[in-house]
């Protein structure tokens, strides 16, 4: 073999070797794909998704399914270039920069914990929204989930503490507590009124400046509701707040006579406020694909997601705009009875 041919062969081998090696190098992207779809009127692992005790319930039919997005990648388990390339050519998945899912200054474990808390909050908000729709009264308290090591609340606020006041004002929800802390300058004292073990105490803290200069004390809180009967929601290993609307509809269907779906397979998504407002979510394309694969014919869509949903909706999946829980119930009534207008996502 000539020296020229040998040089070309060696160069080709090196290019191939570097190409193969590069294909398996980690890249800072996350692959989003359709995740599990669960019927809120059905079961997960032989347990009802929604269980209600202490209140009369009624038979249901059809499906009111929540949809999810599965992700592959992240700071703790980055995908390789080959996986990202496969995702870019697959129309059912999306490849997004890692920082859109995991903020660069956030610990992945902290993000996972917050997703769990968001799911719990979503379930409670969904129950509250359903009870508000039915005009059933309830009460609520703000509790401490955890504190960050080294931050002002560390060792002073404890898991399970009920926050009753903040600077003498009623701590009626997490937003009130957060906004009151943020109204202070770093170093200024803020006083938490706490119910601990049946005893009322005051815990003064001095916020420090966070990464963006905002004052913080390093406490993760959640609003806990005291409902007049038990509502238990079981969805397995699913996090985040985007199933709120479908939880509310499932609870409503079980608590009211008749069948909300009319036997149809309905899927949908959207965060829910206790007042019933439906909020936008991420991953709408993957969620619609998951809904279609699960046999849904109707997809309840938050108003703010309508634009992108119309562009990517699978054939045969009817998009119904859901601004509020009440509007979603009215839309399902119209679909079932054929009477009244069904709000659609604008094209």
CSV table of C-alpha atoms in Angstrom, one decimal:
chain,number,residue,atom,x,y,z
A,1,UNK,CA,0.0,0.0,0.0
A,2,UNK,CA,1.3,3.4,-0.9
A,3,UNK,CA,2.1,6.0,1.7
A,4,UNK,CA,-0.7,8.3,0.3
A,5,UNK,CA,-3.3,5.5,0.5
A,6,UNK,CA,-2.1,4.6,4.0
A,7,UNK,CA,-2.4,8.2,5.1
A,8,UNK,CA,-5.9,8.5,3.7
A,9,UNK,CA,-6.9,5.3,5.4
A,10,UNK,CA,-5.5,6.4,8.7
A,11,UNK,CA,-7.2,9.8,8.4
A,12,UNK,CA,-10.5,8.2,7.6
A,13,UNK,CA,-10.2,5.8,10.5
A,14,UNK,CA,-9.5,8.8,12.9
A,15,UNK,CA,-12.4,10.8,11.5
A,16,UNK,CA,-14.7,7.7,12.1
A,17,UNK,CA,-13.3,7.2,15.6
A,18,UNK,CA,-13.7,10.8,16.6
A,19,UNK,CA,-17.2,10.8,15.1
A,20,UNK,CA,-18.2,7.7,17.0
A,21,UNK,CA,-16.7,9.1,20.2
A,22,UNK,CA,-18.4,12.4,19.7
A,23,UNK,CA,-21.8,10.7,19.2
A,24,UNK,CA,-21.6,9.3,22.7
A,25,UNK,CA,-20.4,12.5,24.4
A,26,UNK,CA,-23.0,14.0,26.8
A,27,UNK,CA,-24.8,17.2,25.6
A,28,UNK,CA,-26.8,19.7,27.6
A,29,UNK,CA,-30.2,18.9,26.1
A,30,UNK,CA,-33.4,17.1,27.3
A,31,UNK,CA,-35.6,14.9,25.2
A,32,UNK,CA,-39.4,15.3,25.9
A,33,UNK,CA,-41.7,12.5,24.8
A,34,UNK,CA,-45.4,11.5,25.5
A,35,UNK,CA,-45.6,10.1,29.0
A,36,UNK,CA,-48.2,7.9,30.7
A,37,UNK,CA,-51.9,8.8,30.4
A,38,UNK,CA,-54.1,8.0,33.4
A,39,UNK,CA,-57.9,8.0,33.6
A,40,UNK,CA,-58.8,9.9,36.8
A,41,UNK,CA,-62.0,7.9,36.9
A,42,UNK,CA,-60.0,4.6,36.8
A,43,UNK,CA,-57.3,2.9,38.7
A,44,UNK,CA,-53.5,2.9,39.0
A,45,UNK,CA,-51.9,-0.3,40.2
A,46,UNK,CA,-55.3,-1.6,41.3
A,47,UNK,CA,-56.0,1.5,43.4
A,48,UNK,CA,-58.6,4.1,42.4
A,49,UNK,CA,-56.9,7.3,41.1
A,50,UNK,CA,-59.5,9.3,43.1
A,51,UNK,CA,-61.0,7.9,46.3
A,52,UNK,CA,-63.6,9.9,48.2
A,53,UNK,CA,-64.8,8.9,51.7
A,54,UNK,CA,-67.3,10.6,54.1
A,55,UNK,CA,-69.4,11.9,51.2
A,56,UNK,CA,-71.9,10.2,48.8
A,57,UNK,CA,-70.4,9.4,45.4
A,58,UNK,CA,-72.0,8.3,42.1
A,59,UNK,CA,-71.1,5.9,39.3
A,60,UNK,CA,-69.0,7.2,36.4
A,61,UNK,CA,-68.3,6.1,32.8
A,62,UNK,CA,-65.9,6.9,30.0
A,63,UNK,CA,-62.5,8.6,30.8
A,64,UNK,CA,-61.3,11.9,32.1
A,65,UNK,CA,-57.6,11.4,31.5
A,66,UNK,CA,-54.6,13.4,32.6
A,67,UNK,CA,-51.6,13.4,30.3
A,68,UNK,CA,-47.9,13.7,31.1
A,69,UNK,CA,-44.6,14.3,29.5
A,70,UNK,CA,-41.6,12.0,30.0
A,71,UNK,CA,-38.1,13.4,29.9
A,72,UNK,CA,-34.7,11.9,29.3
A,73,UNK,CA,-31.6,13.8,30.3
A,74,UNK,CA,-30.8,16.4,32.9
A,75,UNK,CA,-27.7,17.4,34.9
A,76,UNK,CA,-27.5,14.1,36.7
A,77,UNK,CA,-27.9,11.9,33.6
A,78,UNK,CA,-27.1,13.9,30.4
A,79,UNK,CA,-28.1,12.3,27.1
A,80,UNK,CA,-25.5,11.8,24.4
A,81,UNK,CA,-25.4,13.5,21.0
A,82,UNK,CA,-26.8,10.4,19.2
A,83,UNK,CA,-29.9,10.4,21.4
A,84,UNK,CA,-30.4,14.1,20.8
A,85,UNK,CA,-30.1,13.6,17.0
A,86,UNK,CA,-32.7,10.8,17.1
A,87,UNK,CA,-35.0,13.1,19.0
A,88,UNK,CA,-34.6,15.9,16.5
A,89,UNK,CA,-35.8,13.7,13.6
A,90,UNK,CA,-38.7,12.1,15.6
A,91,UNK,CA,-41.9,14.2,15.2
A,92,UNK,CA,-43.4,12.9,18.4
A,93,UNK,CA,-40.7,14.2,20.7
A,94,UNK,CA,-39.0,17.5,21.4
A,95,UNK,CA,-35.4,18.3,22.2
A,96,UNK,CA,-34.9,21.4,24.3
A,97,UNK,CA,-31.9,23.0,26.1
A,98,UNK,CA,-31.3,21.5,29.5
A,99,UNK,CA,-31.7,24.9,31.2
A,100,UNK,CA,-35.3,25.2,30.1
A,101,UNK,CA,-36.2,22.3,32.4
A,102,UNK,CA,-33.4,22.6,35.0
A,103,UNK,CA,-32.3,26.1,36.0
A,104,UNK,CA,-28.5,26.3,36.1
A,105,UNK,CA,-28.5,27.6,39.7
A,106,UNK,CA,-30.9,24.9,41.0
A,107,UNK,CA,-30.0,21.5,42.5
A,108,UNK,CA,-31.8,18.8,40.6
A,109,UNK,CA,-32.9,17.1,43.9
A,110,UNK,CA,-34.4,20.4,44.9
A,111,UNK,CA,-36.3,20.7,41.6
A,112,UNK,CA,-37.6,17.1,42.0
A,113,UNK,CA,-38.8,17.9,45.6
A,114,UNK,CA,-40.6,21.0,44.3
A,115,UNK,CA,-42.2,19.0,41.6
A,116,UNK,CA,-43.5,16.6,44.2
A,117,UNK,CA,-44.8,19.5,46.3
A,118,UNK,CA,-46.4,21.1,43.1
A,119,UNK,CA,-48.2,17.8,42.5
A,120,UNK,CA,-49.5,17.7,46.1
A,121,UNK,CA,-50.6,21.4,45.8
A,122,UNK,CA,-52.2,20.6,42.5
A,123,UNK,CA,-54.3,17.8,44.0
A,124,UNK,CA,-55.4,20.1,46.9
A,125,UNK,CA,-56.2,23.0,44.6
A,126,UNK,CA,-58.2,20.6,42.4
A,127,UNK,CA,-60.2,19.4,45.3
A,128,UNK,CA,-60.7,23.0,46.5
A,129,UNK,CA,-61.8,24.1,43.0
A,130,UNK,CA,-64.3,21.2,42.8
A,131,UNK,CA,-65.8,22.0,46.2
A,132,UNK,CA,-66.0,25.7,45.2
A,133,UNK,CA,-67.9,24.7,42.1
A,134,UNK,CA,-70.3,22.7,44.2
A,135,UNK,CA,-70.4,25.5,46.9
A,136,UNK,CA,-69.1,23.2,49.6
A,137,UNK,CA,-67.1,25.1,52.3
A,138,UNK,CA,-63.6,24.2,53.6
A,139,UNK,CA,-60.7,25.9,55.4
A,140,UNK,CA,-56.9,26.0,54.7
A,141,UNK,CA,-53.5,26.6,56.4
A,142,UNK,CA,-49.9,27.2,55.2
A,143,UNK,CA,-47.4,24.6,56.4
A,144,UNK,CA,-43.6,24.2,56.2
A,145,UNK,CA,-42.4,21.4,53.9
A,146,UNK,CA,-38.7,21.9,54.4
A,147,UNK,CA,-35.9,24.5,55.0
A,148,UNK,CA,-32.7,25.1,53.1
A,149,UNK,CA,-29.5,24.3,55.0
A,150,UNK,CA,-27.6,27.4,56.0
A,151,UNK,CA,-30.5,29.8,55.2
A,152,UNK,CA,-32.2,31.9,58.0
A,153,UNK,CA,-35.1,29.5,58.4
A,154,UNK,CA,-32.8,26.5,58.9
A,155,UNK,CA,-33.4,25.1,62.4
A,156,UNK,CA,-35.9,27.8,63.3
A,157,UNK,CA,-38.9,26.8,61.1
A,158,UNK,CA,-39.6,23.1,61.3
A,159,UNK,CA,-41.3,20.6,58.9
A,160,UNK,CA,-45.0,20.6,59.7
A,161,UNK,CA,-45.1,24.0,61.3
A,162,UNK,CA,-48.4,25.9,60.5
A,163,UNK,CA,-47.8,29.5,59.6
A,164,UNK,CA,-50.6,31.5,61.1
A,165,UNK,CA,-49.3,35.1,60.6
A,166,UNK,CA,-46.6,37.0,58.8
A,167,UNK,CA,-45.7,40.4,60.3
A,168,UNK,CA,-49.0,40.3,62.2
A,169,UNK,CA,-51.0,39.7,59.0
A,170,UNK,CA,-53.1,36.6,58.4
A,171,UNK,CA,-50.9,34.1,56.5
A,172,UNK,CA,-53.8,32.9,54.5
A,173,UNK,CA,-51.8,31.4,51.6
A,174,UNK,CA,-48.3,30.8,50.3
A,175,UNK,CA,-48.4,33.9,48.1
A,176,UNK,CA,-49.1,36.2,51.0
A,177,UNK,CA,-46.2,34.8,53.0
A,178,UNK,CA,-43.8,35.0,49.9
A,179,UNK,CA,-44.8,38.6,49.0
A,180,UNK,CA,-44.5,39.8,52.6
A,181,UNK,CA,-40.9,38.4,52.8
A,182,UNK,CA,-40.1,40.0,49.4
A,183,UNK,CA,-41.4,43.3,50.6
A,184,UNK,CA,-38.5,43.5,53.1
A,185,UNK,CA,-34.9,44.4,52.4
A,186,UNK,CA,-32.2,41.7,53.1
A,187,UNK,CA,-31.4,42.0,56.8
A,188,UNK,CA,-34.8,43.5,57.9
A,189,UNK,CA,-36.6,41.4,60.4
A,190,UNK,CA,-39.8,39.5,59.4
A,191,UNK,CA,-41.8,37.8,62.1
A,192,UNK,CA,-43.5,34.4,61.4
A,193,UNK,CA,-46.4,33.4,63.7
A,194,UNK,CA,-46.3,29.6,64.0
A,195,UNK,CA,-48.5,26.9,65.4
A,196,UNK,CA,-46.3,24.1,66.6
A,197,UNK,CA,-47.5,21.1,68.6
A,198,UNK,CA,-50.6,23.0,69.6
A,199,UNK,CA,-48.6,26.0,70.9
A,200,UNK,CA,-48.5,29.5,69.2
A,201,UNK,CA,-45.0,31.0,69.0
A,202,UNK,CA,-43.3,33.8,67.1
A,203,UNK,CA,-40.2,33.2,65.0
A,204,UNK,CA,-38.3,36.3,63.9
A,205,UNK,CA,-36.0,35.8,60.8
A,206,UNK,CA,-33.8,38.2,58.9
A,207,UNK,CA,-33.9,37.4,55.1
A,208,UNK,CA,-30.7,37.3,53.1
A,209,UNK,CA,-30.3,38.2,49.4
A,210,UNK,CA,-31.0,35.4,46.9
A,211,UNK,CA,-29.3,34.8,43.6
A,212,UNK,CA,-31.2,37.7,42.0
A,213,UNK,CA,-31.0,40.0,45.0
A,214,UNK,CA,-34.5,39.2,46.2
A,215,UNK,CA,-34.8,38.6,50.0
A,216,UNK,CA,-35.3,35.0,51.0
A,217,UNK,CA,-35.4,32.9,54.2
A,218,UNK,CA,-35.0,29.5,52.6
A,219,UNK,CA,-38.4,27.8,53.4
A,220,UNK,CA,-40.5,25.6,51.1
A,221,UNK,CA,-44.1,26.0,52.0
A,222,UNK,CA,-47.4,24.5,50.8
A,223,UNK,CA,-51.1,25.4,51.4
A,224,UNK,CA,-52.9,22.5,53.2
A,225,UNK,CA,-56.6,22.4,53.0
A,226,UNK,CA,-59.0,21.1,55.6
A,227,UNK,CA,-61.9,19.6,53.7
A,228,UNK,CA,-65.1,18.3,55.2
A,229,UNK,CA,-64.5,14.8,53.8
A,230,UNK,CA,-61.5,12.8,52.5
A,231,UNK,CA,-60.3,13.0,48.9
A,232,UNK,CA,-57.3,10.8,48.2
A,233,UNK,CA,-55.5,11.0,44.8
A,234,UNK,CA,-53.2,8.3,43.7
A,235,UNK,CA,-51.2,8.8,40.5
A,236,UNK,CA,-47.9,7.0,41.2
A,237,UNK,CA,-44.7,8.6,40.1
A,238,UNK,CA,-46.0,11.7,38.5
A,239,UNK,CA,-45.0,15.2,39.5
A,240,UNK,CA,-45.8,18.8,38.6
A,241,UNK,CA,-49.1,20.8,38.6
A,242,UNK,CA,-50.5,20.3,35.1
A,243,UNK,CA,-53.1,17.6,36.0
A,244,UNK,CA,-55.1,20.0,38.2
A,245,UNK,CA,-58.0,20.5,35.8
A,246,UNK,CA,-58.5,16.8,35.2
A,247,UNK,CA,-58.3,16.0,38.9
A,248,UNK,CA,-61.1,18.6,39.5
A,249,UNK,CA,-63.3,17.2,36.8
A,250,UNK,CA,-62.8,13.6,38.1
A,251,UNK,CA,-63.8,14.7,41.6
A,252,UNK,CA,-66.8,16.6,40.3
A,253,UNK,CA,-67.9,13.6,38.3
A,254,UNK,CA,-67.7,11.3,41.3
A,255,UNK,CA,-69.6,13.8,43.6
A,256,UNK,CA,-72.5,14.5,41.3
A,257,UNK,CA,-75.3,12.3,39.8
A,258,UNK,CA,-75.0,11.5,36.1
A,259,UNK,CA,-71.9,11.0,34.0
A,260,UNK,CA,-69.9,14.0,32.9
A,261,UNK,CA,-68.3,12.3,29.9
A,262,UNK,CA,-71.3,10.7,28.4
A,263,UNK,CA,-69.2,7.6,28.0
A,264,UNK,CA,-66.6,9.4,25.8
A,265,UNK,CA,-62.8,9.3,26.3
A,266,UNK,CA,-61.9,12.8,27.3
A,267,UNK,CA,-58.3,13.9,28.0
A,268,UNK,CA,-56.9,17.3,28.9
A,269,UNK,CA,-54.4,19.3,30.8
A,270,UNK,CA,-54.0,22.6,32.7
A,271,UNK,CA,-53.1,23.9,36.1
A,272,UNK,CA,-56.0,24.8,38.4
A,273,UNK,CA,-56.5,27.5,41.0
A,274,UNK,CA,-58.8,26.9,43.9
A,275,UNK,CA,-61.0,29.6,42.3
A,276,UNK,CA,-61.3,27.5,39.2
A,277,UNK,CA,-59.0,29.4,36.8
A,278,UNK,CA,-57.2,27.1,34.4
A,279,UNK,CA,-53.5,27.9,33.7
A,280,UNK,CA,-51.1,27.0,30.8
A,281,UNK,CA,-48.7,24.1,30.9
A,282,UNK,CA,-45.6,22.9,29.0
A,283,UNK,CA,-45.2,20.0,26.5
A,284,UNK,CA,-48.6,20.4,24.9
A,285,UNK,CA,-47.6,18.6,21.7
A,286,UNK,CA,-46.3,15.5,23.5
A,287,UNK,CA,-49.4,15.5,25.8
A,288,UNK,CA,-51.8,15.6,22.8
A,289,UNK,CA,-49.9,12.7,21.1
A,290,UNK,CA,-50.2,10.7,24.4
A,291,UNK,CA,-53.9,11.5,24.6
A,292,UNK,CA,-54.5,10.4,21.0
A,293,UNK,CA,-52.6,7.2,21.5
A,294,UNK,CA,-54.8,6.5,24.6
A,295,UNK,CA,-57.9,6.7,22.5
A,296,UNK,CA,-59.1,10.2,23.5
A,297,UNK,CA,-61.3,12.0,21.0
A,298,UNK,CA,-61.6,15.3,22.9
A,299,UNK,CA,-58.7,17.3,24.5
A,300,UNK,CA,-59.4,20.1,27.0
A,301,UNK,CA,-56.9,22.8,26.3
A,302,UNK,CA,-55.9,25.8,28.5
A,303,UNK,CA,-56.7,29.0,26.6
A,304,UNK,CA,-53.0,30.2,26.7
A,305,UNK,CA,-51.9,26.9,25.0
A,306,UNK,CA,-54.5,27.0,22.2
A,307,UNK,CA,-52.3,28.7,19.6
A,308,UNK,CA,-49.5,26.0,19.8
A,309,UNK,CA,-52.1,23.2,20.2
A,310,UNK,CA,-53.9,24.1,17.0
A,311,UNK,CA,-50.6,23.9,15.1
A,312,UNK,CA,-49.7,20.4,16.4
A,313,UNK,CA,-53.0,18.7,17.1
A,314,UNK,CA,-53.1,15.0,15.9
A,315,UNK,CA,-55.8,14.3,13.4
A,316,UNK,CA,-59.1,13.2,15.0
A,317,UNK,CA,-58.5,15.0,18.3
A,318,UNK,CA,-61.0,17.7,19.0
A,319,UNK,CA,-59.6,20.7,20.9
A,320,UNK,CA,-61.9,22.3,23.4
A,321,UNK,CA,-60.8,25.5,25.1
A,322,UNK,CA,-61.0,25.4,28.9
A,323,UNK,CA,-60.7,28.9,30.6
A,324,UNK,CA,-62.1,27.8,33.9
A,325,UNK,CA,-63.3,24.6,35.6
A,326,UNK,CA,-66.9,25.9,35.3
A,327,UNK,CA,-66.4,26.5,31.5
A,328,UNK,CA,-65.0,23.0,31.1
A,329,UNK,CA,-68.0,21.5,32.9
A,330,UNK,CA,-70.3,23.5,30.6
A,331,UNK,CA,-68.4,22.3,27.5
A,332,UNK,CA,-68.6,18.7,28.5
A,333,UNK,CA,-72.3,19.1,29.2
A,334,UNK,CA,-72.7,20.6,25.7
A,335,UNK,CA,-70.7,17.7,24.1
A,336,UNK,CA,-72.8,15.1,26.0
A,337,UNK,CA,-76.2,16.6,25.3
A,338,UNK,CA,-75.6,18.3,21.9
A,339,UNK,CA,-77.2,21.5,23.3
A,340,UNK,CA,-75.2,24.7,23.6
A,341,UNK,CA,-71.9,25.9,22.2
A,342,UNK,CA,-68.6,24.1,22.7
A,343,UNK,CA,-65.7,26.6,22.9
A,344,UNK,CA,-63.0,25.7,20.5
A,345,UNK,CA,-59.3,26.7,20.3
A,346,UNK,CA,-59.1,29.4,17.6
A,347,UNK,CA,-57.3,28.5,14.4
